[in-house]
CSV table of C-alpha atoms in Angstrom, one decimal:
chain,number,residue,atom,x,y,z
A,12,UNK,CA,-32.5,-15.1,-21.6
A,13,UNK,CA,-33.8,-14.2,-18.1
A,14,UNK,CA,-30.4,-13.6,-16.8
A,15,UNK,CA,-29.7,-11.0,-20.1
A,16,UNK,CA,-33.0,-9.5,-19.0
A,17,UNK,CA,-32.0,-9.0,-15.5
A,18,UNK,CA,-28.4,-7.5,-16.6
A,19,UNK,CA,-29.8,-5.0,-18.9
A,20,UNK,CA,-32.4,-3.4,-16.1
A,21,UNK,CA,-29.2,-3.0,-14.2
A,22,UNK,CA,-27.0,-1.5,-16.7
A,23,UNK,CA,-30.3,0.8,-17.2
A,24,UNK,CA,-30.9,1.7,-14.0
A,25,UNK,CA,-27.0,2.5,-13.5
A,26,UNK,CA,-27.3,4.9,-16.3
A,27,UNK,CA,-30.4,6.3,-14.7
A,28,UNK,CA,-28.8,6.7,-11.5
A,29,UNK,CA,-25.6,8.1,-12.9
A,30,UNK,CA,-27.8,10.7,-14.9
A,31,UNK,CA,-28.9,11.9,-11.6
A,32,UNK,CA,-26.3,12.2,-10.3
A,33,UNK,CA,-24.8,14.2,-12.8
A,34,UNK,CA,-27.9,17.0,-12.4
A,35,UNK,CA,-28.0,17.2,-8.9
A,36,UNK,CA,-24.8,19.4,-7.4
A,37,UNK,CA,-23.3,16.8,-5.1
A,38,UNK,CA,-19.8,15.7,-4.3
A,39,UNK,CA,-18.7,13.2,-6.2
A,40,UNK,CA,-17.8,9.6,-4.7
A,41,UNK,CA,-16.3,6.4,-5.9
A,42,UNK,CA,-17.6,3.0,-4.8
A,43,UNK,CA,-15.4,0.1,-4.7
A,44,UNK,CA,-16.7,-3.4,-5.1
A,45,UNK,CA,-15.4,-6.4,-3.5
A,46,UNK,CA,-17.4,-9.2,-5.6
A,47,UNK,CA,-17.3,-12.6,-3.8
A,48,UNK,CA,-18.9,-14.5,-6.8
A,49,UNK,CA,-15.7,-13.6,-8.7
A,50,UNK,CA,-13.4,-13.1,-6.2
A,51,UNK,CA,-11.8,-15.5,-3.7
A,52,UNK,CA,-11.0,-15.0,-0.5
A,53,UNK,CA,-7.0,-14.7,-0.8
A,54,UNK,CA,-4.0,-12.3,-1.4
A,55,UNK,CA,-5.4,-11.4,-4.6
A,56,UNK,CA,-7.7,-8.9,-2.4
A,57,UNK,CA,-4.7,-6.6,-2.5
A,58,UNK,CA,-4.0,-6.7,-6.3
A,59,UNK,CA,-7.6,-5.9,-6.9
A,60,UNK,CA,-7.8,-2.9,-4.5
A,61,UNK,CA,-4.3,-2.0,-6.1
A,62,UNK,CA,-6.3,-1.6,-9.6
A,63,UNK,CA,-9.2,0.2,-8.0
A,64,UNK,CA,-6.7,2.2,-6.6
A,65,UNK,CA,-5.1,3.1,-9.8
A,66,UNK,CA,-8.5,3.4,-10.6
A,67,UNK,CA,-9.4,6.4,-7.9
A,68,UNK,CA,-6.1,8.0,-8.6
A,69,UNK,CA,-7.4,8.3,-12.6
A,70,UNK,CA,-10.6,9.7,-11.2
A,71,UNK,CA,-9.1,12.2,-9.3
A,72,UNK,CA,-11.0,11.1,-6.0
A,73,UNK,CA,-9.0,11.2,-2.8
A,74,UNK,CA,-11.2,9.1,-0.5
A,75,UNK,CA,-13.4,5.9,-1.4
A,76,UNK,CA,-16.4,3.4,-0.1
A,77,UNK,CA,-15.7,-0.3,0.2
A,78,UNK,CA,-18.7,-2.7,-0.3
A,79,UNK,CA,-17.9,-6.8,-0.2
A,80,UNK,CA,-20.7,-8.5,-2.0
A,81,UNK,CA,-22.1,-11.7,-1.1
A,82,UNK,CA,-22.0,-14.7,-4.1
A,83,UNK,CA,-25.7,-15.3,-2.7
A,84,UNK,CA,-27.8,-15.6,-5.9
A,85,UNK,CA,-24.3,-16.3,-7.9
A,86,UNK,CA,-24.1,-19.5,-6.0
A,87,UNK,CA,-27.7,-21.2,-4.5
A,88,UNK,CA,-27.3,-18.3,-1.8
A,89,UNK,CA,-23.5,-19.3,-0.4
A,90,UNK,CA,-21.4,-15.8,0.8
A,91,UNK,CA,-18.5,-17.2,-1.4
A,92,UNK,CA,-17.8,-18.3,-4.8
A,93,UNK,CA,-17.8,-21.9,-5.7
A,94,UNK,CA,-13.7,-22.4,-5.8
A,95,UNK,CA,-13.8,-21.3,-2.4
A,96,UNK,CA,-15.6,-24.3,-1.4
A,97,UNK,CA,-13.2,-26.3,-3.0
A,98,UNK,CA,-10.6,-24.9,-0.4
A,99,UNK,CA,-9.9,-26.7,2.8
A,100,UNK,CA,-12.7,-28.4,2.7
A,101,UNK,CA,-13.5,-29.3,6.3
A,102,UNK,CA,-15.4,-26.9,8.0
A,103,UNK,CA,-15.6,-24.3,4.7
A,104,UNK,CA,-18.3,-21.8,6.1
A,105,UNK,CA,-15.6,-21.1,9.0
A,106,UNK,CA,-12.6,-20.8,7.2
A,107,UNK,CA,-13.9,-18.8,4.6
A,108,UNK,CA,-14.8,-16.8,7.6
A,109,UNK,CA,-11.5,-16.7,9.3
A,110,UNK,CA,-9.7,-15.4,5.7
A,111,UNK,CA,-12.3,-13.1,5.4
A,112,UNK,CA,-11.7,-11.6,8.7
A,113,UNK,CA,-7.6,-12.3,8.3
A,114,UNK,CA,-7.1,-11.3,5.1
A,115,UNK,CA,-9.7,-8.7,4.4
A,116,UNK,CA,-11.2,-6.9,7.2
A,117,UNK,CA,-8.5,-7.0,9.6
A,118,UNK,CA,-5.9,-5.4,6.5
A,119,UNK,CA,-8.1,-2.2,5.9
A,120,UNK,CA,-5.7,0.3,7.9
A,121,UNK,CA,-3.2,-0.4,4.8
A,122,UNK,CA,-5.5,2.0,2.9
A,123,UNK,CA,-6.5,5.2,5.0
A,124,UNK,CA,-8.4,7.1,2.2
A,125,UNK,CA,-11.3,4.5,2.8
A,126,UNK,CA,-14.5,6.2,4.7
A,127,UNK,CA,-17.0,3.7,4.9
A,128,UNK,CA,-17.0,-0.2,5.0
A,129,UNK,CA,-20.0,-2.4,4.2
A,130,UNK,CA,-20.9,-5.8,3.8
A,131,UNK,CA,-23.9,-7.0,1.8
A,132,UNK,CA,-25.2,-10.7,2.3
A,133,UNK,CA,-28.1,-9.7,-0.5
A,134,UNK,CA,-27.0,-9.2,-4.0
A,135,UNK,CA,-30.3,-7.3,-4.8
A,136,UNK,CA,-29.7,-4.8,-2.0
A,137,UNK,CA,-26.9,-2.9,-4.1
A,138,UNK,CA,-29.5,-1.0,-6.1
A,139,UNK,CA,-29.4,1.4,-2.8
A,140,UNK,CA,-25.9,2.1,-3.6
A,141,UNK,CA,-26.3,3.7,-7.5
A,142,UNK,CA,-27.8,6.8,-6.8
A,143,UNK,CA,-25.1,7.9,-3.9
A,144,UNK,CA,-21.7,7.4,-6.2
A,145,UNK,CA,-20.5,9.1,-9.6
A,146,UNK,CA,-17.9,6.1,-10.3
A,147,UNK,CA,-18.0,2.5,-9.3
A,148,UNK,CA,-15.1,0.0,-9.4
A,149,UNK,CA,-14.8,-2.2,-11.5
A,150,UNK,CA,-15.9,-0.1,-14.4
A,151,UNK,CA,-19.0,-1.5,-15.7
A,152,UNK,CA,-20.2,-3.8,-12.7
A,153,UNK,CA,-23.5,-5.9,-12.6
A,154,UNK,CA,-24.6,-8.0,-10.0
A,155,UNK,CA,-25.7,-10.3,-12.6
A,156,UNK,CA,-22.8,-12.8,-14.3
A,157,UNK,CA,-20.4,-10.2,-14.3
A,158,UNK,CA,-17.3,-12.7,-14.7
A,159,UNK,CA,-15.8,-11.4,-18.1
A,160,UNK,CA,-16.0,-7.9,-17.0
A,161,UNK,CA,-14.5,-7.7,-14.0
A,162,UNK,CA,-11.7,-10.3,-14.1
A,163,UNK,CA,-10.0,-8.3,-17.2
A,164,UNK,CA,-9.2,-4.9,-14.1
A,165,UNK,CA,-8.5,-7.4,-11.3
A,166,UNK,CA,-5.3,-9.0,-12.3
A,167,UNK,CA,-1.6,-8.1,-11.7
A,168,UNK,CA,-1.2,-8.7,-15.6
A,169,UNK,CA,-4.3,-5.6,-15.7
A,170,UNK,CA,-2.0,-3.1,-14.0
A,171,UNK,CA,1.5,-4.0,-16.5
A,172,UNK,CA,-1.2,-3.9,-19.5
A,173,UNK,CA,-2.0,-0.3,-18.4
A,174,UNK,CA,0.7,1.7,-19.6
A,175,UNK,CA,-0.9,5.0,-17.5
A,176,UNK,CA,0.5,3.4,-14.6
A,177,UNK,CA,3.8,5.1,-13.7
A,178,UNK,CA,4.3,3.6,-9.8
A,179,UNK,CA,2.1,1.4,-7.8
A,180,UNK,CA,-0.1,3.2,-4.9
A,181,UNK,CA,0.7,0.2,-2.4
A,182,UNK,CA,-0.1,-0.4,1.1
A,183,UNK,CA,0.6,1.5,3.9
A,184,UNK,CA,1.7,-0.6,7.0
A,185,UNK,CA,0.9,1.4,10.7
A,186,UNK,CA,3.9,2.2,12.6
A,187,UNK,CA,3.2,0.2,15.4
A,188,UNK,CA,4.0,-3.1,13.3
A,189,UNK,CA,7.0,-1.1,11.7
A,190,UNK,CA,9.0,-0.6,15.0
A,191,UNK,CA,8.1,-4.0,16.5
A,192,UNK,CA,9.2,-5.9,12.9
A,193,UNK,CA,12.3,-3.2,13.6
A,194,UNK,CA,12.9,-4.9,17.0
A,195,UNK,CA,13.3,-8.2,15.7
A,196,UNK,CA,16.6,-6.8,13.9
A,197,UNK,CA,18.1,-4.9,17.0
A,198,UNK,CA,17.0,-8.4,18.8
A,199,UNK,CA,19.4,-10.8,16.0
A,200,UNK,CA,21.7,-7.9,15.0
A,201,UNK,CA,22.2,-9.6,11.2
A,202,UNK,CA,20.2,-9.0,7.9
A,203,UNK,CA,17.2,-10.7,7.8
A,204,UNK,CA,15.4,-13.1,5.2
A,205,UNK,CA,12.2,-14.6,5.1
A,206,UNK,CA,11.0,-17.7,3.5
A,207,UNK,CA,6.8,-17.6,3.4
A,208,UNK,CA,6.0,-21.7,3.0
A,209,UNK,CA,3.1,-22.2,1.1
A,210,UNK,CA,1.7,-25.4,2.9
A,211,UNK,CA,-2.0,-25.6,1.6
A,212,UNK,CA,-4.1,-28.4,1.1
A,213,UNK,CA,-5.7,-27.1,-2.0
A,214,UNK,CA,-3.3,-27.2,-5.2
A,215,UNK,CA,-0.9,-28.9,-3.8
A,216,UNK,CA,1.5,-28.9,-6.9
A,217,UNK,CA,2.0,-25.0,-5.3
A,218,UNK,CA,3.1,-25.8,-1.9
A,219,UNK,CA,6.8,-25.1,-0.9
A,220,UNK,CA,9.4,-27.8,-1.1
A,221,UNK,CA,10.0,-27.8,2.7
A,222,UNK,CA,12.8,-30.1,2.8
A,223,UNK,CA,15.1,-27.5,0.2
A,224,UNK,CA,13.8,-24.7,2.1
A,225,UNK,CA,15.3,-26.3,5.3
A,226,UNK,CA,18.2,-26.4,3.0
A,227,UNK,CA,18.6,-22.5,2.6
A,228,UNK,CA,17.9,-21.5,5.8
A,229,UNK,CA,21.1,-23.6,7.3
A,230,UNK,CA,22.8,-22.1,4.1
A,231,UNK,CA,21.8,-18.4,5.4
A,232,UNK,CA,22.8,-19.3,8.9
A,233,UNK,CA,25.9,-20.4,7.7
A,234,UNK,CA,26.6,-16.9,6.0
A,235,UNK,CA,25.1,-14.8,8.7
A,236,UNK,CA,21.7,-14.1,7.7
A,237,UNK,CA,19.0,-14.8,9.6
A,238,UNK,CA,16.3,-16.9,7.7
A,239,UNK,CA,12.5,-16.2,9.5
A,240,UNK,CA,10.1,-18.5,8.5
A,241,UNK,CA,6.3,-18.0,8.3
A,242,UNK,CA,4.0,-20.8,8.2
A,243,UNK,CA,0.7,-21.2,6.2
A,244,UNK,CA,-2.4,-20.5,7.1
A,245,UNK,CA,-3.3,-24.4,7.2
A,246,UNK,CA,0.4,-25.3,9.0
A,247,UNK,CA,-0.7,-27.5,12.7
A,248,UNK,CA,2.6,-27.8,14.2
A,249,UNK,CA,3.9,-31.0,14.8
A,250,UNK,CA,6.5,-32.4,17.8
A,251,UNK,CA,8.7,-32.7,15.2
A,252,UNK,CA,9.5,-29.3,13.6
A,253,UNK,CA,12.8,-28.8,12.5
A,254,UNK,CA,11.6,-25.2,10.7
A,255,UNK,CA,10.9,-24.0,14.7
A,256,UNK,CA,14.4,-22.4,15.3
A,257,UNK,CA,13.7,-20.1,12.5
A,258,UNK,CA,9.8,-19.0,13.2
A,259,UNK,CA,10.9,-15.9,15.3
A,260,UNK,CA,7.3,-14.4,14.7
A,261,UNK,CA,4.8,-17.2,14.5
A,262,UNK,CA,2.1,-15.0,15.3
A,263,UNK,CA,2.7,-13.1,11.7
A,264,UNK,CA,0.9,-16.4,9.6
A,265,UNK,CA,-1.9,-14.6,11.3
A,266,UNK,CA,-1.5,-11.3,11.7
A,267,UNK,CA,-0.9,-9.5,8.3
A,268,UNK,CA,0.3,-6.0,9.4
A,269,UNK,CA,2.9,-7.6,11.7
A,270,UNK,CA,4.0,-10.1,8.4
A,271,UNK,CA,3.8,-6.9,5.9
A,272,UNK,CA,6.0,-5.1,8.1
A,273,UNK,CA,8.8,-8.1,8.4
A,274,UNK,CA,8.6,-7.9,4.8
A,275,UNK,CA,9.6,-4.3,4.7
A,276,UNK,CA,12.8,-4.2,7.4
A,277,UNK,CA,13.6,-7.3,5.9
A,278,UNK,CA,16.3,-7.7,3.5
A,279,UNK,CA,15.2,-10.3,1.0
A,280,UNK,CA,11.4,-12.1,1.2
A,281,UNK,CA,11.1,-15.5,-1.0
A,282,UNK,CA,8.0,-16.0,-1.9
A,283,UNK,CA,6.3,-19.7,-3.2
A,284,UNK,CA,3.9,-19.7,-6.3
A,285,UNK,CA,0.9,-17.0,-5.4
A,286,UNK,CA,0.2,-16.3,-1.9
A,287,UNK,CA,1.3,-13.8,0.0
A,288,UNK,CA,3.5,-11.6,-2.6
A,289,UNK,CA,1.6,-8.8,-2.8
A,290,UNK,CA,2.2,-7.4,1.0
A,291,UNK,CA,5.8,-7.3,-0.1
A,292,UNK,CA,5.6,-5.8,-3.4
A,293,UNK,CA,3.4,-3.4,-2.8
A,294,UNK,CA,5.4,-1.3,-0.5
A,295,UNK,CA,7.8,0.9,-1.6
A,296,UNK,CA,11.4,-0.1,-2.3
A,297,UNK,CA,10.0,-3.9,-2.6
A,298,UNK,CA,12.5,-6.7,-2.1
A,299,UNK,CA,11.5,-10.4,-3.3
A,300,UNK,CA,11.6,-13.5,-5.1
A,301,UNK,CA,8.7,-15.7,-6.3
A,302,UNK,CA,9.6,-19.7,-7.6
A,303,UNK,CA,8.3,-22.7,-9.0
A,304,UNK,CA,7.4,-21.3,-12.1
A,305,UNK,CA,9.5,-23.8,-14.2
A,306,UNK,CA,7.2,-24.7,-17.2
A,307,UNK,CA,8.6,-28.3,-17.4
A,308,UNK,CA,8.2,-29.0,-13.4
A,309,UNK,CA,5.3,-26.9,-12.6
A,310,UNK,CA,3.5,-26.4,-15.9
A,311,UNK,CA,0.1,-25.3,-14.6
A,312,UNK,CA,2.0,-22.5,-11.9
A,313,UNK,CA,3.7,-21.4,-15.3
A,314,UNK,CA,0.0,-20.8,-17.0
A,315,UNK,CA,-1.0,-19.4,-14.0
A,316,UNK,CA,1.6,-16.9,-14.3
A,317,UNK,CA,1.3,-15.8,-17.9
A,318,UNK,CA,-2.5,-15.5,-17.6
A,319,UNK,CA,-2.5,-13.2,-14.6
A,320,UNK,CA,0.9,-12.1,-14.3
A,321,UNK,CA,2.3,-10.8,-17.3
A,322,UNK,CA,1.0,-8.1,-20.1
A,323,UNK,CA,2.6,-10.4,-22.9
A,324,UNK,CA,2.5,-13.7,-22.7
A,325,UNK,CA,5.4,-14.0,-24.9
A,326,UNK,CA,7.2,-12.4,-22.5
A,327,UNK,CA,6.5,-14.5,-19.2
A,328,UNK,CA,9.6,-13.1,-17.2
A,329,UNK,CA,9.0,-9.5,-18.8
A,330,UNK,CA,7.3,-6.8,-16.2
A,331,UNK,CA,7.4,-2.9,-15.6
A,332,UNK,CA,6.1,-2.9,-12.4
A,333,UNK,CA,7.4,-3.8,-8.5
A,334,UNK,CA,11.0,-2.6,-8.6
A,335,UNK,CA,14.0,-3.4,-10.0
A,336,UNK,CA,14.6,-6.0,-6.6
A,337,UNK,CA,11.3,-7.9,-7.8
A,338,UNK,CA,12.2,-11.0,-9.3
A,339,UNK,CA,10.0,-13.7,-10.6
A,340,UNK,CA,12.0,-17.1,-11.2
A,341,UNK,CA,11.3,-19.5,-14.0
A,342,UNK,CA,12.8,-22.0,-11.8
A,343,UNK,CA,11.6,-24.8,-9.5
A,344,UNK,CA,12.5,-23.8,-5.5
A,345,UNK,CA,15.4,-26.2,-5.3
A,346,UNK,CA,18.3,-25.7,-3.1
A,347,UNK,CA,20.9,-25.4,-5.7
A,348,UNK,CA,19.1,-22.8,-7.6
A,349,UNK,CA,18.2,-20.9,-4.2
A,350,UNK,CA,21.9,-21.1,-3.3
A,351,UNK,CA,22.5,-19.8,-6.4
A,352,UNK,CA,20.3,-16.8,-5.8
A,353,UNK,CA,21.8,-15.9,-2.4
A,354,UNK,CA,25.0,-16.0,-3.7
A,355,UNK,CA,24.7,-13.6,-6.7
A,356,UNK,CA,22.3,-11.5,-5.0
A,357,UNK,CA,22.8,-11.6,-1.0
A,358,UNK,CA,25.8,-12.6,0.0
């Protein structure tokens, strides 16, 4: 009852505010709202600014505000959601810290519209934020158990349900990464191919299938293409490492602008189940393969996909959006259905 209380004095007092805003003759300006007691701290950052994007671009807004809201009174006063505690779960506070900075903050030049950046730790400090913007994203927002709202304009299956959108907005990579991802192909003088291993230690049943990947890249060496591998976040390398000969840019599992742009000058990116998809598919002329979304082998990856992929779920492989080089496998990542793959598509 309290908590219905609480969420109706903010839907009032957005109303208020809006009303205001509407009288007095100021420019208008769009808020967007990175809530960490829905959202995780993961690739799925850049599907959800892809919707507020689509979002702005309805509005007719060029430039935007960023705010990332702390969980705090969403979760006993954590910055992060509960799942993300779940997540590698030695030393949590630091590595939700390190994705945060990785993922989120250091990945902001891909969107140069944005003017200002801040970072709440206080939920209840976002009143200060209604009476300065005309339009807040996602539509509808309240700091108070706002999970049914927002998750139905976060999801990739929120931007193929909305027939309005013509062509994705996308990132934009910084030329700097561009010509140095460039170098790596006047360096090997072949096409090149990654292969992102998902290696996590948090839903396993997701991770690559290293040994079959090992596979494929001796099959693309063996047809001239040069594989590039790049390692998970949670990857310690090992003596043993027979991937090493083909991490050519190991310091891209860090560094997303150099990674997005190795995406772009390459010629084919495979991609695990989630992850790191969206710096691929969201530049233009996209060129990828996601796997292990066989509904026999990998039953809850399948799920997965219909719920948040797809805008009918009768239609799991069925999707307007990405390209016509965006292709989403209903196949395990095994070598023989890999090989098959290269062959009718790279070779």
């Amino acid at each position: 009852v309290l908590i219905n209380l609480k969420r109706l004095i903010f839907k009032f007092i957005v109303k208020l505010s809006f009303l205001l805003r509407f009288i007095l003759p100021i420019k208008r300006k769009i808020l967007i709202v990175y809530d960490l007691a829905i959202n995780g701290i993961g690739y799925d950052f850049f599907i959800f600014m892809e919707n507020a994007l689509q979002y702005k671009k309805n509005k007719r807004i060029k430039n935007f505000d960023l705010v990332i809201l702390s969980a705090d009174t969403e979760n006993n006063g954590l910055i992060f959601k509960k799942q993300q505690y779940l997540k590698e779960k030695k030393n949590f506070n630091e590595n939700g810290d390190v994705r945060l900075s990785n993922i989120v903050l250091n990945t902001l030049n891909f969107y140069p519209e944005i003017n200002n950046i801040y970072i709440n730790k206080k939920r209840i400090s976002f009143f200060k934020y209604l009476f300065f913007y005309d339009c807040i994203f996602p539509q509808n927002f309240n700091i108070y158990r706002d999970y049914k709202n927002q998750v139905k304009q976060i999801s990739w299956a929120s931007l193929e349900k909305n027939k309005n959108i013509k062509e994705l907005q996308g990132i934009k990579v910084l030329n700097i990464y561009l010509d140095k991802a460039k170098n790596l192909k006047k360096i090997y003088k072949k096409k090149l191919v990654t292969i992102s291993l998902r290696e996590s230690s948090y839903s396993k049943y997701r991770n690559s299938n290293k040994n079959e990947w090992l596979k494929v890249c001796k099959y693309l060496e063996k047809i001239k293409i040069q594989p590039i591998v790049i390692r998970d976040f949670e990857f310690n390398p090992k003596r043993n490492n027979p991937f090493k000969k083909y991490e050519l840019a190991p310091e891209a599992t860090f560094n997303l602008n150099y990674r997005a742009a190795i995406y772009k000058v390459s010629e084919h990116n495979f991609f695990p189940d989630g992850g790191y998809f969206p710096l691929s598919v969201l530049q233009k002329n996209a060129n990828l393969s996601r796997w292990k979304y066989d509904k026999n082998l990998n039953k809850k990856s399948y799920l997965s996909h219909l719920e948040g992929c797809v805008a009918d779920k009768r239609f799991p492989n069925n999707y307007r959006l990405g390209g016509k080089n965006y292709h989403i496998l209903l196949k395990d990542d095994n070598f023989k259905n890999i090989k098959k793959f290269i062959d009718q598509n790279l070779a």
